[in-house]
PDB file of C-alpha atoms in Angstrom:
ATOM      1  CA  VAL A   1     167.380  18.034-116.555  1.00 58.00           C
ATOM      2  CA  LYS A   2     169.928  20.009-118.579  1.00 66.00           C
ATOM      3  CA  THR A   3     167.736  19.852-121.687  1.00 68.00           C
ATOM      4  CA  GLY A   4     164.664  21.099-119.841  1.00 67.00           C
ATOM      5  CA  LEU A   5     162.717  17.869-120.425  1.00 65.00           C
ATOM      6  CA  VAL A   6     162.855  16.976-116.741  1.00 67.00           C
ATOM      7  CA  ARG A   7     162.691  19.072-113.607  1.00 74.00           C
ATOM      8  CA  PHE A   8     164.324  17.632-110.513  1.00 76.00           C
ATOM      9  CA  GLU A   9     162.871  18.941-107.248  1.00 83.00           C
ATOM     10  CA  TYR A  10     164.313  18.283-103.843  1.00 86.00           C
ATOM     11  CA  LYS A  11     161.915  18.619-100.903  1.00 91.00           C
ATOM     12  CA  HIS A  12     162.791  18.605 -97.230  1.00 92.00           C
ATOM     13  CA  PHE A  13     161.007  16.105 -95.002  1.00 90.00           C
ATOM     14  CA  PRO A  14     162.786  16.040 -91.630  1.00 89.00           C
ATOM     15  CA  LEU A  15     161.686  12.981 -89.689  1.00 85.00           C
ATOM     16  CA  PRO A  16     160.812  13.332 -85.983  1.00 84.00           C
ATOM     17  CA  GLN A  17     163.279  10.666 -84.865  1.00 81.00           C
ATOM     18  CA  HIS A  18     166.128  12.756 -86.333  1.00 82.00           C
ATOM     19  CA  GLU A  19     165.225  16.064 -84.668  1.00 85.00           C
ATOM     20  CA  PRO A  20     166.473  18.652 -84.102  1.00 87.00           C
ATOM     21  CA  SER A  21     169.332  17.776 -86.468  1.00 87.00           C
ATOM     22  CA  ALA A  22     167.055  17.067 -89.445  1.00 89.00           C
ATOM     23  CA  THR A  23     165.390  20.486 -89.436  1.00 93.00           C
ATOM     24  CA  ASN A  24     168.680  22.232 -88.650  1.00 94.00           C
ATOM     25  CA  GLY A  25     170.246  20.486 -91.631  1.00 93.00           C
ATOM     26  CA  ALA A  26     167.345  21.430 -93.909  1.00 94.00           C
ATOM     27  CA  LEU A  27     167.643  25.077 -92.853  1.00 96.00           C
ATOM     28  CA  ALA A  28     171.421  24.980 -93.320  1.00 96.00           C
ATOM     29  CA  SER A  29     171.130  23.625 -96.855  1.00 95.00           C
ATOM     30  CA  GLU A  30     168.718  26.425 -97.768  1.00 96.00           C
ATOM     31  CA  CYS A  31     171.032  29.034 -96.251  1.00 97.00           C
ATOM     32  CA  ALA A  32     173.883  27.523 -98.284  1.00 96.00           C
ATOM     33  CA  ALA A  33     171.636  27.713-101.371  1.00 95.00           C
ATOM     34  CA  ASP A  34     171.485  31.479-100.875  1.00 97.00           C
ATOM     35  CA  GLN A  35     175.205  31.415-101.668  1.00 96.00           C
ATOM     36  CA  GLY A  36     174.920  28.908-104.515  1.00 95.00           C
ATOM     37  CA  LYS A  37     176.061  25.855-102.532  1.00 95.00           C
ATOM     38  CA  PHE A  38     172.911  23.868-101.789  1.00 93.00           C
ATOM     39  CA  TRP A  39     174.246  20.560-103.149  1.00 90.00           C
ATOM     40  CA  GLU A  40     177.636  20.974-101.535  1.00 92.00           C
ATOM     41  CA  MET A  41     175.975  21.463 -98.130  1.00 94.00           C
ATOM     42  CA  HIS A  42     173.447  18.698 -98.854  1.00 91.00           C
ATOM     43  CA  ASP A  43     176.206  16.204 -99.616  1.00 88.00           C
ATOM     44  CA  TYR A  44     178.247  17.289 -96.609  1.00 91.00           C
ATOM     45  CA  LEU A  45     175.241  16.895 -94.304  1.00 90.00           C
ATOM     46  CA  PHE A  46     174.641  13.323 -95.433  1.00 84.00           C
ATOM     47  CA  GLN A  47     178.337  12.534 -95.131  1.00 85.00           C
ATOM     48  CA  GLU A  48     178.297  13.746 -91.518  1.00 84.00           C
ATOM     49  CA  GLN A  49     174.865  12.509 -90.391  1.00 79.00           C
ATOM     50  CA  GLY A  50     174.811  10.604 -87.132  1.00 69.00           C
ATOM     51  CA  LYS A  51     178.491  11.115 -86.329  1.00 73.00           C
ATOM     52  CA  GLN A  52     177.668  12.995 -83.106  1.00 67.00           C
ATOM     53  CA  GLY A  53     174.559  10.985 -82.303  1.00 62.00           C
ATOM     54  CA  GLN A  54     171.151  11.283 -83.932  1.00 57.00           C
ATOM     55  CA  ALA A  55     169.956  14.480 -82.250  1.00 58.00           C
ATOM     56  CA  ASN A  56     173.257  16.310 -81.773  1.00 68.00           C
ATOM     57  CA  THR A  57     174.931  16.124 -85.167  1.00 81.00           C
ATOM     58  CA  PHE A  58     173.850  19.478 -86.557  1.00 89.00           C
ATOM     59  CA  THR A  59     174.070  22.120 -83.863  1.00 89.00           C
ATOM     60  CA  GLN A  60     174.403  25.728 -84.972  1.00 90.00           C
ATOM     61  CA  ILE A  61     178.077  25.660 -83.997  1.00 92.00           C
ATOM     62  CA  ARG A  62     178.729  22.536 -86.123  1.00 92.00           C
ATOM     63  CA  LEU A  63     176.744  23.899 -89.083  1.00 95.00           C
ATOM     64  CA  LYS A  64     178.663  27.167 -88.949  1.00 96.00           C
ATOM     65  CA  ALA A  65     181.955  25.219 -89.040  1.00 95.00           C
ATOM     66  CA  MET A  66     180.667  23.207 -92.002  1.00 95.00           C
ATOM     67  CA  ALA A  67     179.725  26.437 -93.806  1.00 97.00           C
ATOM     68  CA  GLU A  68     183.244  27.735 -93.248  1.00 97.00           C
ATOM     69  CA  GLU A  69     184.728  24.488 -94.602  1.00 95.00           C
ATOM     70  CA  LEU A  70     182.586  24.912 -97.737  1.00 96.00           C
ATOM     71  CA  GLY A  71     183.873  28.447 -98.248  1.00 97.00           C
ATOM     72  CA  LEU A  72     180.585  30.190 -97.512  1.00 97.00           C
ATOM     73  CA  ASP A  73     180.322  33.713 -96.124  1.00 97.00           C
ATOM     74  CA  VAL A  74     179.988  32.510 -92.528  1.00 96.00           C
ATOM     75  CA  ASN A  75     178.409  35.717 -91.187  1.00 97.00           C
ATOM     76  CA  GLN A  76     175.697  35.657 -93.862  1.00 97.00           C
ATOM     77  CA  PHE A  77     175.144  31.924 -93.280  1.00 97.00           C
ATOM     78  CA  ASP A  78     175.001  32.305 -89.486  1.00 96.00           C
ATOM     79  CA  GLN A  79     172.552  35.183 -89.746  1.00 97.00           C
ATOM     80  CA  CYS A  80     170.321  33.186 -92.107  1.00 97.00           C
ATOM     81  CA  LEU A  81     170.416  30.157 -89.811  1.00 96.00           C
ATOM     82  CA  SER A  82     169.864  32.158 -86.585  1.00 96.00           C
ATOM     83  CA  ARG A  83     166.862  33.960 -88.060  1.00 96.00           C
ATOM     84  CA  GLN A  84     165.521  30.734 -89.547  1.00 96.00           C
ATOM     85  CA  GLU A  85     164.990  32.602 -92.798  1.00 96.00           C
ATOM     86  CA  HIS A  86     163.939  29.434 -94.639  1.00 96.00           C
ATOM     87  CA  ALA A  87     161.731  27.908 -91.953  1.00 96.00           C
ATOM     88  CA  GLN A  88     158.628  28.507 -94.071  1.00 96.00           C
ATOM     89  CA  THR A  89     160.178  26.685 -97.039  1.00 95.00           C
ATOM     90  CA  VAL A  90     160.898  23.645 -94.879  1.00 95.00           C
ATOM     91  CA  GLN A  91     157.425  23.803 -93.294  1.00 95.00           C
ATOM     92  CA  ASP A  92     155.835  24.023 -96.755  1.00 94.00           C
ATOM     93  CA  ASP A  93     157.829  20.999 -97.933  1.00 92.00           C
ATOM     94  CA  VAL A  94     156.718  19.008 -94.878  1.00 93.00           C
ATOM     95  CA  ALA A  95     153.086  20.020 -95.432  1.00 93.00           C
ATOM     96  CA  GLU A  96     153.311  18.934 -99.076  1.00 91.00           C
ATOM     97  CA  GLY A  97     154.891  15.645 -98.033  1.00 90.00           C
ATOM     98  CA  ARG A  98     152.111  14.980 -95.558  1.00 90.00           C
ATOM     99  CA  GLN A  99     149.506  15.774 -98.205  1.00 90.00           C
ATOM    100  CA  LEU A 100     151.219  13.227-100.473  1.00 88.00           C
ATOM    101  CA  ARG A 101     151.272  10.755 -97.555  1.00 87.00           C
ATOM    102  CA  VAL A 102     155.055  10.590 -97.386  1.00 86.00           C
ATOM    103  CA  ASN A 103     156.058   8.570 -94.337  1.00 81.00           C
ATOM    104  CA  ALA A 104     159.703   7.824 -95.037  1.00 78.00           C
ATOM    105  CA  THR A 105     162.719   9.164 -96.831  1.00 80.00           C
ATOM    106  CA  PRO A 106     163.701   8.919 -99.511  1.00 78.00           C
ATOM    107  CA  SER A 107     160.402   9.097-101.347  1.00 81.00           C
ATOM    108  CA  ILE A 108     160.534   9.509-105.095  1.00 80.00           C
ATOM    109  CA  PHE A 109     157.725  10.803-107.287  1.00 79.00           C
ATOM    110  CA  VAL A 110     157.761  10.849-111.081  1.00 73.00           C
ATOM    111  CA  ASN A 111     155.001  12.761-112.856  1.00 71.00           C
ATOM    112  CA  GLY A 112     153.135  13.033-109.565  1.00 74.00           C
ATOM    113  CA  GLN A 113     153.155   9.276-108.963  1.00 76.00           C
ATOM    114  CA  ARG A 114     155.013   7.819-106.016  1.00 79.00           C
ATOM    115  CA  ILE A 115     157.426   5.033-106.819  1.00 73.00           C
ATOM    116  CA  PRO A 116     157.386   2.778-103.746  1.00 68.00           C
ATOM    117  CA  ASN A 117     160.738   1.148-102.941  1.00 64.00           C
ATOM    118  CA  PRO A 118     162.051   2.055-106.373  1.00 64.00           C
ATOM    119  CA  SER A 119     164.357  -0.257-108.247  1.00 61.00           C
ATOM    120  CA  LEU A 120     166.456   0.797-111.208  1.00 58.00           C
ATOM    121  CA  THR A 121     163.826  -0.715-113.502  1.00 59.00           C
ATOM    122  CA  ASP A 122     161.059   1.245-111.800  1.00 58.00           C
ATOM    123  CA  LEU A 123     162.969   4.475-112.199  1.00 56.00           C
ATOM    124  CA  ARG A 124     163.890   3.742-115.807  1.00 56.00           C
ATOM    125  CA  THR A 125     160.287   3.064-116.825  1.00 60.00           C
ATOM    126  CA  ALA A 126     158.637   5.747-114.693  1.00 57.00           C
ATOM    127  CA  GLY A 127     159.242   8.668-117.009  1.00 51.00           C
ATOM    128  CA  ASP A 128     159.026   9.204-120.671  1.00 48.00           C
ATOM    129  CA  ASP A 129     161.701   7.506-122.758  1.00 44.00           C
ATOM    130  CA  ALA A 130     163.320  10.740-123.922  1.00 38.00           C
ATOM    131  CA  ALA A 131     163.869  11.932-120.359  1.00 49.00           C
ATOM    132  CA  ARG A 132     164.387   8.738-118.369  1.00 48.00           C
ATOM    133  CA  GLU A 133     168.175   8.688-118.425  1.00 52.00           C
ATOM    134  CA  GLN A 134     168.241  12.213-117.019  1.00 51.00           C
ATOM    135  CA  VAL A 135     165.753  11.269-114.295  1.00 49.00           C
ATOM    136  CA  LEU A 136     167.582   8.060-113.553  1.00 52.00           C
ATOM    137  CA  THR A 137     171.013   9.491-112.881  1.00 55.00           C
ATOM    138  CA  ARG A 138     169.941  12.012-110.237  1.00 54.00           C
ATOM    139  CA  ALA A 139     167.119   9.918-108.751  1.00 56.00           C
ATOM    140  CA  VAL A 140     169.344   6.883-108.238  1.00 58.00           C
ATOM    141  CA  ASP A 141     172.072   9.074-106.787  1.00 57.00           C
ATOM    142  CA  GLU A 142     169.638  10.615-104.291  1.00 54.00           C
ATOM    143  CA  TYR A 143     168.027   7.297-103.449  1.00 54.00           C
ATOM    144  CA  LEU A 144     171.349   5.657-102.706  1.00 53.00           C
ATOM    145  CA  ARG A 145     172.604   8.487-100.516  1.00 49.00           C
ATOM    146  CA  PHE A 146     169.957   7.629 -97.949  1.00 47.00           C
ATOM    147  CA  GLU A 147     170.278   3.870 -98.070  1.00 45.00           C
ATOM    148  CA  SER A 148     173.017   1.483 -97.062  1.00 40.00           C
ATOM    149  CA  SER A 149     176.217   1.528 -99.048  1.00 44.00           C
ATOM    150  CA  ASN A 150     175.328  -1.785-100.675  1.00 43.00           C
ATOM    151  CA  GLN A 151     171.897  -3.006-101.601  1.00 44.00           C
ATOM    152  CA  LEU A 152     170.846  -6.353-102.935  1.00 45.00           C
ATOM    153  CA  GLY A 153     167.380  -6.995-104.259  1.00 52.00           C
ATOM    154  CA  ASN A 154     165.506  -9.153-106.725  1.00 54.00           C
ATOM    155  CA  ARG A 155     163.346  -7.497-109.353  1.00 62.00           C
ATOM    156  CA  ARG A 156     161.643  -8.539-112.580  1.00 68.00           C
ATOM    157  CA  ALA A 157     162.275  -6.801-115.887  1.00 70.00           C
ATOM    158  CA  LEU A 158     159.118  -4.893-116.818  1.00 74.00           C
ATOM    159  CA  ARG A 159     159.962  -5.098-120.501  1.00 77.00           C
ATOM    160  CA  ALA A 160     162.600  -6.677-122.715  1.00 82.00           C
ATOM    161  CA  THR A 161     165.801  -4.701-122.452  1.00 79.00           C
ATOM    162  CA  ARG A 162     169.553  -4.907-122.900  1.00 78.00           C
ATOM    163  CA  VAL A 163     171.794  -4.234-119.892  1.00 69.00           C
ATOM    164  CA  GLY A 164     175.577  -4.377-120.038  1.00 66.00           C
ATOM    165  CA  GLY A 165     175.474  -6.334-123.297  1.00 73.00           C
ATOM    166  CA  VAL A 166     173.007  -8.902-121.940  1.00 73.00           C
ATOM    167  CA  ASP A 167     169.492  -9.307-123.376  1.00 78.00           C
ATOM    168  CA  LEU A 168     166.854  -9.639-120.675  1.00 76.00           C
ATOM    169  CA  PRO A 169     163.388 -10.836-121.721  1.00 82.00           C
ATOM    170  CA  GLU A 170     160.301  -9.316-120.127  1.00 81.00           C
ATOM    171  CA  GLY A 171     159.710 -10.919-116.728  1.00 75.00           C
ATOM    172  CA  ALA A 172     163.323 -12.054-116.276  1.00 73.00           C
ATOM    173  CA  LEU A 173     164.473 -12.209-112.657  1.00 66.00           C
ATOM    174  CA  VAL A 174     167.273  -9.715-112.073  1.00 64.00           C
ATOM    175  CA  THR A 175     169.313  -9.474-108.896  1.00 58.00           C
ATOM    176  CA  LEU A 176     170.463  -5.933-108.337  1.00 54.00           C
ATOM    177  CA  CYS A 177     173.572  -5.151-106.365  1.00 49.00           C
ATOM    178  CA  ILE A 178     174.053  -1.426-106.077  1.00 46.00           C
ATOM    179  CA  GLY A 179     177.019   0.337-104.507  1.00 48.00           C
ATOM    180  CA  ALA A 180     177.111   3.690-102.772  1.00 45.00           C
ATOM    181  CA  ALA A 181     176.605   6.856-104.781  1.00 46.00           C
ATOM    182  CA  ASN A 182     179.260   8.881-102.996  1.00 50.00           C
ATOM    183  CA  ARG A 183     181.051  10.782-105.749  1.00 53.00           C
ATOM    184  CA  ASP A 184     183.894  12.153-103.689  1.00 55.00           C
ATOM    185  CA  PRO A 185     187.078  11.627-105.740  1.00 59.00           C
ATOM    186  CA  ALA A 186     189.082  11.607-102.515  1.00 61.00           C
ATOM    187  CA  VAL A 187     187.160   8.486-101.501  1.00 54.00           C
ATOM    188  CA  TYR A 188     186.597   6.659-104.812  1.00 51.00           C
ATOM    189  CA  ASP A 189     188.913   6.192-107.792  1.00 58.00           C
ATOM    190  CA  ALA A 190     185.981   6.375-110.242  1.00 58.00           C
ATOM    191  CA  PRO A 191     183.497   8.744-108.558  1.00 52.00           C
ATOM    192  CA  GLU A 192     181.087   8.738-111.527  1.00 54.00           C
ATOM    193  CA  THR A 193     180.800   4.945-111.558  1.00 52.00           C
ATOM    194  CA  LEU A 194     178.330   3.145-109.328  1.00 45.00           C
TER     195      LEU A 194
END
């Protein structure tokens, strides 16, 4: 991403079973983006999701308090949220998702191709070799934020590779155990390590 070889795009796709909190959260993250804090709000939203019940987590009062905790200009944020200044952006993202037949989150696309139930191997091989590490880091981080804190799954190596000093031949069965991608140093001693 930093080199310009890869562009990471985040699209909102609030699911009906999470309303109205999902749309409120999407709008709040865009209002925070106006002040340069999209990812800070994004991460905070996922940290707090469901704590007040599915539909009640992100009321305007709660979102305003979150904005204050993030150091945003609360009046500007509140005005943006009250006027739903980014409603069209969220609606456009939902329309695009429907056109792409998105039916769940997270959904990851690389070069316009959906990667269903992506594994690390899928994500590593999806892009071009020069860019894959850059895609991998952010895509895995996003994928894991939405899933359980620990995942276990069996996959097959799509090509011969070396992982952690171990040679894996093409077709080798690999059991993946992935931990949470929370990078909060207050929570984890090594926030950059999965």
